[in-house]
Amino acid sequence: MSRNAAFDPPPAARAYRLRTARGEFAAVDSPVAEGAEPRGTVLMLPGFTGSKEDFTLLHEPLAARGYRTVAVDGRGQYESDGPRHDESAYAQRELARDVLAQATALGSPAPHAPIHLLGHSLGGQIARAAVLLDHSPFRSLTLMSSGPAQISEPQRQRVKLLRDALAVLTMAEVWETMQAMGPPEEVGGPVRGPVDEERLRLRWLGTAPAQLLAGGQQLCTEPDRVAELTAVPLPCHVLSGERDDTWPVPLLDDMAVRLDARRTVIAGAEHSPNADQPLPTATALADFWDHVTGH
């Protein structure tokens, strides 16, 4: 579980429900900072057990660089609606179509503004699926701590524990068990900074069990689709911390080579560089997007 989410958005940000052709999605939308030249919009997809709040610490530094940032809860995540028990609603293709609808909704007021797509971990694999369906709404793709195929064996075992628990326990009972035993989590690394346990609990309880079951299954069975992605004419960026238990860093290095992508390793960060080291992460992201758009 992502335990270093920051739940209070920056003062300029607006929390609302993004209306799309495929339903409404909870979003935090942070505008370009006053006085900064607008350079594009970024759509941010959180990972397994995460939410839009995982990107909170990136909003202000990216706004100062001219980027509007929109972080969303995917279908069935935290504050976005979704079926509680129908796993078919969370098939990867369905989630990818949601992303395309989100991009269309964000781009409609200014259809020529570039939309940069960023996915963290499971969100990266969903982002990849979206651009493989249709890359036209996007100017670039950033895969943050998101690997080429299934997660590592130790993490697959942890996800299996979670799936087994969800089969026999309520969400509240699973939460209590995780507090006692340590969560079967995709996101590794020590907690940094204060942790709001009550908000984390509410986020957990707000998430649809079917979304967790389907997402966990995807993480454990995802095939290597890097070759498919190389055929998509989008600039790619592979960004991670210097340590990652979910996809080993050398595997991410190799993926970047295969994609001919920009590669960034954030010192002092693990699976969540967006929360572990937000300022250098924001700098690396904005530098990539500036390069892509010729700024």
Coordinates of C-alpha atoms in Angstrom, one line a residue:
M1 CA 0.0 0.0 0.0
S2 CA 1.1 3.5 -0.7
R3 CA 1.5 4.9 2.8
N4 CA 3.1 8.3 2.0
A5 CA 0.2 9.9 0.3
A6 CA -0.4 13.6 1.1
F7 CA -4.1 14.1 1.4
D8 CA -4.3 17.9 1.5
P9 CA -4.0 19.4 -2.0
P10 CA -2.1 22.6 -2.6
P11 CA -4.1 25.8 -2.2
A12 CA -4.5 26.5 -5.9
A13 CA -5.7 23.0 -6.8
R14 CA -9.4 22.1 -7.3
A15 CA -10.9 18.7 -6.3
Y16 CA -13.9 17.7 -8.4
R17 CA -15.4 14.9 -10.4
L18 CA -14.1 14.8 -14.0
R19 CA -17.1 14.1 -16.3
T20 CA -16.2 11.8 -19.3
A21 CA -18.1 9.7 -21.8
R22 CA -17.4 6.7 -19.5
G23 CA -18.5 8.2 -16.2
E24 CA -17.1 10.5 -13.6
F25 CA -13.7 10.2 -12.0
A26 CA -12.5 11.9 -8.8
A27 CA -9.7 14.3 -9.7
V28 CA -7.3 16.9 -8.2
D29 CA -6.6 19.5 -10.9
S30 CA -3.7 22.0 -10.2
P31 CA -3.4 24.9 -12.6
V32 CA -0.2 26.5 -14.0
A33 CA 1.3 28.8 -11.5
E34 CA 0.6 32.5 -11.8
G35 CA 3.3 34.1 -14.1
A36 CA 4.5 30.8 -15.6
E37 CA 4.2 30.1 -19.3
P38 CA 1.6 27.3 -19.9
R39 CA 3.4 24.3 -21.4
G40 CA 0.8 21.5 -21.3
T41 CA -1.4 19.3 -19.2
V42 CA -0.3 16.1 -17.4
L43 CA -2.7 13.2 -16.7
M44 CA -1.5 11.2 -13.7
L45 CA -2.6 7.6 -13.0
P46 CA -1.9 6.1 -9.5
G47 CA -0.9 2.5 -8.8
F48 CA -2.2 -0.5 -6.9
T49 CA -3.8 0.4 -3.6
G50 CA -3.0 4.0 -4.4
S51 CA -5.0 7.1 -5.3
K52 CA -4.7 10.6 -6.8
E53 CA -3.2 11.8 -3.5
D54 CA 0.0 9.9 -4.3
F55 CA 0.9 12.8 -6.6
T56 CA 0.1 15.7 -4.3
L57 CA 3.7 16.7 -3.7
L58 CA 4.3 17.1 -7.4
H59 CA 1.5 19.6 -8.2
E60 CA 3.2 22.8 -7.0
P61 CA 6.7 22.2 -8.5
L62 CA 5.2 21.2 -11.8
A63 CA 2.8 24.2 -11.8
A64 CA 5.9 26.4 -11.4
R65 CA 7.3 24.9 -14.5
G66 CA 4.2 25.6 -16.5
Y67 CA 2.3 22.3 -16.3
R68 CA -1.3 21.8 -15.3
T69 CA -1.4 18.5 -13.5
V70 CA -4.6 16.4 -13.1
A71 CA -4.4 13.3 -10.9
V72 CA -7.3 10.9 -11.0
D73 CA -8.7 8.0 -9.0
G74 CA -9.3 5.2 -11.5
R75 CA -12.5 3.3 -11.7
G76 CA -13.2 1.8 -8.2
Q77 CA -10.2 3.6 -6.6
Y78 CA -10.9 5.6 -3.5
E79 CA -13.3 8.4 -4.5
S80 CA -14.2 7.2 -8.0
D81 CA -17.2 4.9 -8.3
G82 CA -17.0 1.4 -9.5
P83 CA -18.6 -2.0 -9.0
R84 CA -17.7 -3.5 -5.6
H85 CA -17.7 -7.2 -6.7
D86 CA -17.6 -7.4 -10.5
E87 CA -14.0 -7.9 -11.5
S88 CA -14.8 -7.8 -15.3
A89 CA -15.4 -4.1 -14.9
Y90 CA -11.7 -3.7 -14.1
A91 CA -10.3 -5.6 -17.1
Q92 CA -7.2 -3.7 -18.3
R93 CA -8.8 -2.8 -21.6
E94 CA -11.8 -1.2 -19.8
L95 CA -9.4 0.8 -17.6
A96 CA -7.4 1.9 -20.7
R97 CA -10.6 3.1 -22.3
D98 CA -11.4 5.1 -19.2
V99 CA -8.0 6.8 -19.6
L100 CA -8.7 7.7 -23.2
A101 CA -12.0 9.2 -22.1
Q102 CA -10.3 11.2 -19.3
A103 CA -7.8 12.6 -21.9
T104 CA -10.6 13.6 -24.2
A105 CA -12.4 15.4 -21.4
L106 CA -9.3 17.2 -20.3
G107 CA -8.3 18.2 -23.9
S108 CA -11.7 19.4 -25.0
P109 CA -11.4 23.1 -23.9
A110 CA -8.0 23.3 -25.6
P111 CA -7.8 20.5 -28.1
H112 CA -4.3 21.4 -29.4
A113 CA -2.7 21.5 -25.9
P114 CA -0.4 18.5 -25.4
I115 CA -1.4 16.0 -22.8
H116 CA 1.4 14.1 -21.2
L117 CA 0.4 10.8 -19.7
L118 CA 2.1 9.5 -16.5
G119 CA 1.4 6.2 -14.8
H120 CA 2.8 5.0 -11.5
S121 CA 3.4 1.2 -11.2
L122 CA 0.1 -0.5 -12.1
G123 CA -1.0 2.9 -13.4
G124 CA 1.9 2.7 -15.8
Q125 CA 0.7 -0.6 -17.2
I126 CA -2.8 0.9 -17.6
A127 CA -1.2 3.9 -19.3
R128 CA 0.7 1.7 -21.7
A129 CA -2.5 -0.2 -22.6
A130 CA -4.2 3.1 -23.3
V131 CA -1.6 4.4 -25.7
L132 CA -1.5 1.0 -27.4
L133 CA -5.2 1.4 -28.0
D134 CA -4.9 5.0 -29.2
H135 CA -1.9 7.2 -28.8
S136 CA -3.4 10.3 -30.5
P137 CA -4.5 12.2 -27.4
F138 CA -1.0 12.1 -25.9
R139 CA 2.2 14.0 -26.4
S140 CA 4.4 11.6 -24.3
L141 CA 4.3 8.6 -22.0
T142 CA 6.1 8.4 -18.6
L143 CA 6.3 5.1 -16.9
M144 CA 7.1 5.7 -13.2
S145 CA 8.3 2.7 -11.3
S146 CA 6.4 0.5 -13.8
G147 CA 8.1 -2.5 -15.4
P148 CA 7.8 -4.4 -18.6
A149 CA 5.8 -7.4 -17.4
Q150 CA 4.7 -9.1 -14.2
I151 CA 5.9 -8.0 -10.8
S152 CA 8.7 -9.8 -8.9
E153 CA 8.1 -13.2 -7.3
P154 CA 8.2 -11.8 -3.7
Q155 CA 5.6 -9.2 -4.6
R156 CA 3.5 -11.8 -6.4
Q157 CA 3.4 -13.7 -3.1
R158 CA 2.3 -10.6 -1.3
V159 CA -0.5 -10.0 -3.7
K160 CA -1.6 -13.6 -3.4
L161 CA -1.9 -13.1 0.3
L162 CA -4.1 -10.1 -0.3
R163 CA -6.3 -11.9 -2.8
D164 CA -6.7 -14.8 -0.4
A165 CA -7.6 -12.4 2.5
L166 CA -10.2 -10.6 0.4
A167 CA -11.9 -13.9 -0.5
V168 CA -12.8 -14.5 3.2
L169 CA -12.7 -11.2 5.0
T170 CA -14.3 -7.8 4.7
M171 CA -12.3 -4.8 3.7
A172 CA -12.3 -3.6 7.3
E173 CA -11.1 -6.9 8.5
V174 CA -8.3 -7.0 5.9
W175 CA -7.3 -3.5 7.0
E176 CA -7.0 -4.6 10.6
T177 CA -5.0 -7.7 9.6
M178 CA -2.6 -5.5 7.5
Q179 CA -2.0 -3.3 10.5
A180 CA -1.1 -6.3 12.6
M181 CA 1.0 -8.2 10.0
G182 CA 2.2 -5.6 7.5
P183 CA 0.4 -5.1 4.2
P184 CA 0.9 -7.3 1.1
E185 CA 1.9 -4.3 -0.9
E186 CA 3.1 -3.4 -4.3
V187 CA 4.7 -0.2 -3.0
G188 CA 8.0 -0.8 -1.1
G189 CA 10.2 1.3 1.1
P190 CA 10.0 2.9 4.5
V191 CA 7.4 5.5 5.3
R192 CA 8.7 9.0 5.0
G193 CA 7.1 11.9 6.9
P194 CA 3.9 11.9 8.9
V195 CA 1.3 9.2 8.1
D196 CA -2.4 10.0 8.3
E197 CA -3.6 6.5 9.3
E198 CA -7.3 7.4 9.4
R199 CA -7.3 8.8 5.9
L200 CA -5.3 5.8 4.7
R201 CA -8.0 3.6 6.3
L202 CA -10.8 5.6 4.7
R203 CA -9.1 5.3 1.3
W204 CA -8.8 1.6 1.8
L205 CA -12.4 1.2 2.7
G206 CA -13.5 3.4 -0.2
T207 CA -11.7 1.2 -2.8
A208 CA -13.7 -1.5 -4.4
P209 CA -12.6 -5.1 -3.5
A210 CA -13.1 -6.1 -7.2
Q211 CA -10.7 -3.4 -8.3
L212 CA -8.0 -4.7 -5.9
L213 CA -8.6 -8.3 -7.0
A214 CA -8.5 -7.5 -10.7
G215 CA -5.5 -5.1 -10.3
G216 CA -3.6 -7.7 -8.3
Q217 CA -4.2 -10.3 -10.9
Q218 CA -3.0 -8.0 -13.7
L219 CA 0.2 -7.3 -11.8
C220 CA 0.9 -11.0 -11.4
T221 CA 0.2 -12.0 -15.0
E222 CA 1.0 -8.9 -17.2
P223 CA 2.9 -10.0 -20.4
D224 CA 5.9 -8.1 -21.7
R225 CA 4.4 -5.6 -24.2
V226 CA 7.5 -3.5 -24.7
A227 CA 7.9 -4.6 -28.3
E228 CA 4.4 -3.4 -29.0
L229 CA 5.1 0.0 -27.4
T230 CA 8.2 0.6 -29.5
A231 CA 5.9 0.8 -32.5
V232 CA 4.0 3.7 -31.0
P233 CA 5.3 7.1 -32.1
L234 CA 5.4 8.7 -28.6
P235 CA 8.5 9.8 -26.7
C236 CA 8.8 7.7 -23.5
H237 CA 10.4 8.3 -20.1
V238 CA 11.2 5.6 -17.7
L239 CA 11.7 7.0 -14.2
S240 CA 12.2 5.2 -10.9
G241 CA 13.9 5.3 -7.6
E242 CA 17.4 3.9 -7.0
R243 CA 15.8 0.8 -5.3
D244 CA 12.7 -1.0 -6.3
D245 CA 11.4 -4.4 -4.9
T246 CA 8.5 -4.5 -7.4
W247 CA 10.5 -4.4 -10.6
P248 CA 14.3 -4.5 -10.1
V249 CA 16.1 -1.4 -11.3
P250 CA 18.2 -3.3 -13.9
L251 CA 15.0 -4.5 -15.4
L252 CA 13.7 -0.9 -15.7
D253 CA 17.1 0.1 -17.2
D254 CA 16.8 -2.6 -19.8
M255 CA 13.2 -1.6 -20.6
A256 CA 14.3 2.0 -21.2
V257 CA 17.0 0.8 -23.7
R258 CA 14.5 -1.4 -25.5
L259 CA 12.1 1.6 -25.8
D260 CA 14.9 4.1 -26.7
A261 CA 13.4 6.1 -23.8
R262 CA 14.8 8.7 -21.5
R263 CA 15.9 7.1 -18.3
T264 CA 15.9 8.8 -14.9
V265 CA 16.9 7.3 -11.5
I266 CA 16.0 9.4 -8.5
A267 CA 18.6 9.2 -5.7
G268 CA 17.2 8.5 -2.3
A269 CA 13.9 7.2 -3.7
E270 CA 12.3 3.7 -3.8
H271 CA 9.1 2.6 -5.4
S272 CA 7.4 6.0 -5.0
P273 CA 9.8 8.7 -6.1
N274 CA 6.8 11.0 -6.4
A275 CA 6.4 10.9 -2.6
D276 CA 10.0 9.9 -1.5
Q277 CA 11.8 12.7 -3.4
P278 CA 9.1 14.9 -5.0
L279 CA 11.3 17.9 -6.0
P280 CA 14.0 16.1 -8.0
T281 CA 11.2 13.9 -9.5
A282 CA 9.3 17.0 -10.6
T283 CA 12.4 18.5 -12.1
A284 CA 13.2 15.3 -14.1
L285 CA 9.6 15.1 -15.3
A286 CA 9.4 18.8 -16.4
D287 CA 12.8 18.6 -18.1
F288 CA 11.6 15.6 -20.2
W289 CA 8.3 17.3 -21.1
D290 CA 10.1 20.6 -22.0
H291 CA 12.5 18.6 -24.3
V292 CA 9.5 16.8 -25.9
T293 CA 7.7 20.1 -26.7
G294 CA 10.8 22.0 -27.7
H295 CA 10.9 24.5 -24.7

